[in-house]
Amino acid sequence: MTYDVQQAHKWRSDTLRLLHPKHLENEKAKSQLRDSSAAIDAVAKHHAQMLDQDILTDLLRPMELPVHSQFLLELTQIYTIAGRLSIRLWSQRPSVACRFLHQLAHTPFDISSGILQAHALYKLDDPSDHSLDGRLTKILVHPALLTCGTHEAEHYDRQQVLAKAVVWLEG
């Protein structure tokens, strides 16, 4: 299947802007924004409860009711913030992507890499220190964060690194 990348990104951002019309001031848009926000809240609450019931009860020690209620409230807030941030990110024209271990594992480290950065415990303060060059990534501490495209929905073939991947290396 082939498609126009530029048009696909426009469709993505425009669709989310229509579903969550924060930029419009009329009553219909305000009503849609309230409905969209309520849907995010409901999904956040549902997923927080599911995580609590299905997974966390087996991993965490039992909590007293007030502590558990506060924990569940804070977990719900985390999901809500993530949902709202997701809408804000994906309604923008530029596309955001992460590069994880399976994508970076076979990329040899180089001190001048635009995407990899050795963990601070390696103490690589000198940009001319090539002692770790050529080693492969063993552990990904922080994924790389990239963006492509512009607010004018152009240049999706160009990537910009917003944050380098922080890595532990083999050997």
mmCIF file of C-alpha atoms in Angstrom:
data_model
loop_
_atom_site.group_PDB
_atom_site.id
_atom_site.type_symbol
_atom_site.label_atom_id
_atom_site.label_comp_id
_atom_site.label_asym_id
_atom_site.label_seq_id
_atom_site.Cartn_x
_atom_site.Cartn_y
_atom_site.Cartn_z
ATOM 1 C CA MET A 1 0.000 0.000 0.000
ATOM 2 C CA THR A 2 1.312 3.439 -0.861
ATOM 3 C CA TYR A 3 0.146 6.742 0.514
ATOM 4 C CA ASP A 4 1.147 10.383 0.613
ATOM 5 C CA VAL A 5 3.056 10.869 3.879
ATOM 6 C CA GLN A 6 2.438 14.611 3.941
ATOM 7 C CA GLN A 7 -1.320 14.171 3.487
ATOM 8 C CA ALA A 8 -1.412 11.385 6.097
ATOM 9 C CA HIS A 9 0.168 13.668 8.701
ATOM 10 C CA LYS A 10 -2.239 16.481 7.809
ATOM 11 C CA TRP A 11 -5.156 14.059 8.190
ATOM 12 C CA ARG A 12 -3.870 12.861 11.580
ATOM 13 C CA SER A 13 -3.417 16.325 13.026
ATOM 14 C CA ASP A 14 -6.594 17.774 11.508
ATOM 15 C CA THR A 15 -8.711 14.850 12.732
ATOM 16 C CA LEU A 16 -7.437 15.263 16.285
ATOM 17 C CA ARG A 17 -7.975 19.015 16.108
ATOM 18 C CA LEU A 18 -11.597 18.384 15.110
ATOM 19 C CA LEU A 19 -12.107 15.835 17.881
ATOM 20 C CA HIS A 20 -10.467 18.085 20.479
ATOM 21 C CA PRO A 21 -11.078 21.661 19.192
ATOM 22 C CA LYS A 22 -9.122 23.662 21.742
ATOM 23 C CA HIS A 23 -8.429 26.397 19.184
ATOM 24 C CA LEU A 24 -12.099 27.290 18.477
ATOM 25 C CA GLU A 25 -14.330 29.549 20.571
ATOM 26 C CA ASN A 26 -17.903 28.751 19.436
ATOM 27 C CA GLU A 27 -20.378 26.837 21.616
ATOM 28 C CA LYS A 28 -20.336 23.678 19.500
ATOM 29 C CA ALA A 29 -16.528 23.521 19.760
ATOM 30 C CA LYS A 30 -16.654 24.124 23.512
ATOM 31 C CA SER A 31 -19.190 21.307 23.880
ATOM 32 C CA GLN A 32 -17.013 18.987 21.754
ATOM 33 C CA LEU A 33 -13.978 19.909 23.873
ATOM 34 C CA ARG A 34 -15.880 19.092 27.086
ATOM 35 C CA ASP A 35 -16.997 15.747 25.626
ATOM 36 C CA SER A 36 -13.482 14.929 24.452
ATOM 37 C CA SER A 37 -11.989 15.852 27.828
ATOM 38 C CA ALA A 38 -14.619 13.758 29.613
ATOM 39 C CA ALA A 39 -13.758 10.801 27.365
ATOM 40 C CA ILE A 40 -10.061 11.158 28.234
ATOM 41 C CA ASP A 41 -10.969 11.291 31.935
ATOM 42 C CA ALA A 42 -13.166 8.175 31.648
ATOM 43 C CA VAL A 43 -10.521 6.184 29.776
ATOM 44 C CA ALA A 44 -7.842 7.297 32.255
ATOM 45 C CA LYS A 45 -9.963 6.205 35.215
ATOM 46 C CA HIS A 46 -10.792 2.873 33.565
ATOM 47 C CA HIS A 47 -7.163 2.052 32.768
ATOM 48 C CA ALA A 48 -5.940 3.107 36.213
ATOM 49 C CA GLN A 49 -8.529 0.814 37.818
ATOM 50 C CA MET A 50 -7.646 -2.058 35.481
ATOM 51 C CA LEU A 51 -3.932 -1.676 36.223
ATOM 52 C CA ASP A 52 -4.667 -1.538 39.937
ATOM 53 C CA GLN A 53 -6.964 -4.584 39.919
ATOM 54 C CA ASP A 54 -5.132 -6.813 37.459
ATOM 55 C CA ILE A 55 -1.451 -6.124 38.051
ATOM 56 C CA LEU A 56 -0.568 -3.874 40.947
ATOM 57 C CA THR A 57 -2.462 -5.841 43.594
ATOM 58 C CA ASP A 58 -0.056 -8.711 42.904
ATOM 59 C CA LEU A 59 3.044 -6.506 42.920
ATOM 60 C CA LEU A 60 2.398 -4.109 45.807
ATOM 61 C CA ARG A 61 1.757 -4.795 49.456
ATOM 62 C CA PRO A 62 -1.836 -4.230 50.644
ATOM 63 C CA MET A 63 -2.660 -0.606 51.441
ATOM 64 C CA GLU A 64 -5.085 0.916 53.896
ATOM 65 C CA LEU A 65 -8.202 2.316 52.214
ATOM 66 C CA PRO A 66 -7.284 6.042 52.442
ATOM 67 C CA VAL A 67 -3.777 5.353 51.129
ATOM 68 C CA HIS A 68 -5.126 3.142 48.345
ATOM 69 C CA SER A 69 -7.711 5.781 47.373
ATOM 70 C CA GLN A 70 -5.000 8.443 47.153
ATOM 71 C CA PHE A 71 -2.782 6.058 45.174
ATOM 72 C CA LEU A 72 -5.598 5.334 42.708
ATOM 73 C CA LEU A 73 -6.364 9.052 42.362
ATOM 74 C CA GLU A 74 -2.713 9.828 41.579
ATOM 75 C CA LEU A 75 -2.493 6.917 39.133
ATOM 76 C CA THR A 76 -5.617 8.217 37.383
ATOM 77 C CA GLN A 77 -4.054 11.683 37.202
ATOM 78 C CA ILE A 78 -0.967 10.216 35.525
ATOM 79 C CA TYR A 79 -3.140 8.552 32.883
ATOM 80 C CA THR A 80 -5.162 11.759 32.419
ATOM 81 C CA ILE A 81 -2.046 13.889 31.957
ATOM 82 C CA ALA A 82 -0.658 11.339 29.491
ATOM 83 C CA GLY A 83 -3.918 11.383 27.514
ATOM 84 C CA ARG A 84 -4.024 15.168 27.337
ATOM 85 C CA LEU A 85 -0.344 15.343 26.386
ATOM 86 C CA SER A 86 -0.926 12.752 23.679
ATOM 87 C CA ILE A 87 -3.721 14.840 22.153
ATOM 88 C CA ARG A 88 -1.506 17.942 22.240
ATOM 89 C CA LEU A 89 1.419 16.132 20.609
ATOM 90 C CA TRP A 90 -0.523 14.313 17.905
ATOM 91 C CA SER A 91 -2.620 17.323 16.905
ATOM 92 C CA GLN A 92 0.616 19.063 15.874
ATOM 93 C CA ARG A 93 1.765 18.669 12.282
ATOM 94 C CA PRO A 94 5.295 17.434 13.061
ATOM 95 C CA SER A 95 5.468 13.739 13.885
ATOM 96 C CA VAL A 96 7.162 12.585 17.088
ATOM 97 C CA ALA A 97 8.849 9.198 17.388
ATOM 98 C CA CYS A 98 10.945 7.305 19.916
ATOM 99 C CA ARG A 99 13.817 4.976 19.110
ATOM 100 C CA PHE A 100 14.010 2.057 21.517
ATOM 101 C CA LEU A 101 16.538 -0.701 22.207
ATOM 102 C CA HIS A 102 15.378 -3.005 19.400
ATOM 103 C CA GLN A 103 15.955 -0.166 16.914
ATOM 104 C CA LEU A 104 19.309 0.962 18.341
ATOM 105 C CA ALA A 105 20.859 -2.332 19.496
ATOM 106 C CA HIS A 106 22.882 -2.806 16.305
ATOM 107 C CA THR A 107 24.014 0.823 15.993
ATOM 108 C CA PRO A 108 27.684 1.044 17.030
ATOM 109 C CA PHE A 109 28.378 3.770 19.559
ATOM 110 C CA ASP A 110 30.377 6.778 18.432
ATOM 111 C CA ILE A 111 31.272 9.706 20.698
ATOM 112 C CA SER A 112 30.082 12.120 17.986
ATOM 113 C CA SER A 113 26.799 10.260 17.396
ATOM 114 C CA GLY A 114 23.779 12.407 16.812
ATOM 115 C CA ILE A 115 21.442 9.861 18.399
ATOM 116 C CA LEU A 116 23.419 7.939 21.077
ATOM 117 C CA GLN A 117 24.882 9.303 24.304
ATOM 118 C CA ALA A 118 26.784 7.178 26.816
ATOM 119 C CA HIS A 119 25.375 7.193 30.354
ATOM 120 C CA ALA A 120 26.939 9.792 32.673
ATOM 121 C CA LEU A 121 28.621 7.075 34.747
ATOM 122 C CA TYR A 122 30.988 6.473 31.815
ATOM 123 C CA LYS A 123 32.342 9.998 32.451
ATOM 124 C CA LEU A 124 32.872 10.761 28.772
ATOM 125 C CA ASP A 125 33.429 14.483 29.203
ATOM 126 C CA ASP A 126 36.007 14.829 26.435
ATOM 127 C CA PRO A 127 34.479 14.846 22.918
ATOM 128 C CA SER A 128 37.747 13.446 21.561
ATOM 129 C CA ASP A 129 37.591 10.341 23.819
ATOM 130 C CA HIS A 130 36.895 7.484 21.411
ATOM 131 C CA SER A 131 37.495 4.685 23.946
ATOM 132 C CA LEU A 132 33.900 3.402 23.719
ATOM 133 C CA ASP A 133 33.479 3.794 19.967
ATOM 134 C CA GLY A 134 32.262 0.684 18.172
ATOM 135 C CA ARG A 135 30.553 -0.884 21.194
ATOM 136 C CA LEU A 136 26.916 -1.889 20.883
ATOM 137 C CA THR A 137 24.105 -0.818 23.178
ATOM 138 C CA LYS A 138 23.356 -3.283 25.974
ATOM 139 C CA ILE A 139 20.830 -1.285 28.046
ATOM 140 C CA LEU A 140 18.714 1.665 26.989
ATOM 141 C CA VAL A 141 18.328 4.064 29.912
ATOM 142 C CA HIS A 142 16.346 6.672 27.976
ATOM 143 C CA PRO A 143 15.005 6.303 24.412
ATOM 144 C CA ALA A 144 15.891 8.753 21.663
ATOM 145 C CA LEU A 145 13.164 11.272 20.880
ATOM 146 C CA LEU A 146 12.911 12.415 17.277
ATOM 147 C CA THR A 147 10.651 14.623 15.238
ATOM 148 C CA CYS A 148 10.114 14.906 11.523
ATOM 149 C CA GLY A 149 8.118 17.356 9.477
ATOM 150 C CA THR A 150 7.260 20.989 10.040
ATOM 151 C CA HIS A 151 4.196 22.904 11.191
ATOM 152 C CA GLU A 152 3.522 23.549 7.495
ATOM 153 C CA ALA A 153 3.286 19.747 6.949
ATOM 154 C CA GLU A 154 6.486 19.563 4.906
ATOM 155 C CA HIS A 155 9.818 17.725 5.041
ATOM 156 C CA TYR A 156 8.694 14.483 6.685
ATOM 157 C CA ASP A 157 11.799 12.913 5.177
ATOM 158 C CA ARG A 158 14.042 14.925 7.548
ATOM 159 C CA GLN A 159 14.496 13.861 11.162
ATOM 160 C CA GLN A 160 15.626 16.027 14.038
ATOM 161 C CA VAL A 161 16.837 14.547 17.319
ATOM 162 C CA LEU A 162 15.129 16.244 20.261
ATOM 163 C CA ALA A 163 16.803 14.037 22.884
ATOM 164 C CA LYS A 164 19.583 11.505 22.382
ATOM 165 C CA ALA A 165 19.226 7.943 23.617
ATOM 166 C CA VAL A 166 21.141 7.418 26.860
ATOM 167 C CA VAL A 167 22.793 3.999 26.755
ATOM 168 C CA TRP A 168 24.895 1.461 28.625
ATOM 169 C CA LEU A 169 27.275 -0.326 26.290
ATOM 170 C CA GLU A 170 28.496 -3.901 25.905
ATOM 171 C CA GLY A 171 31.827 -4.904 27.336
#
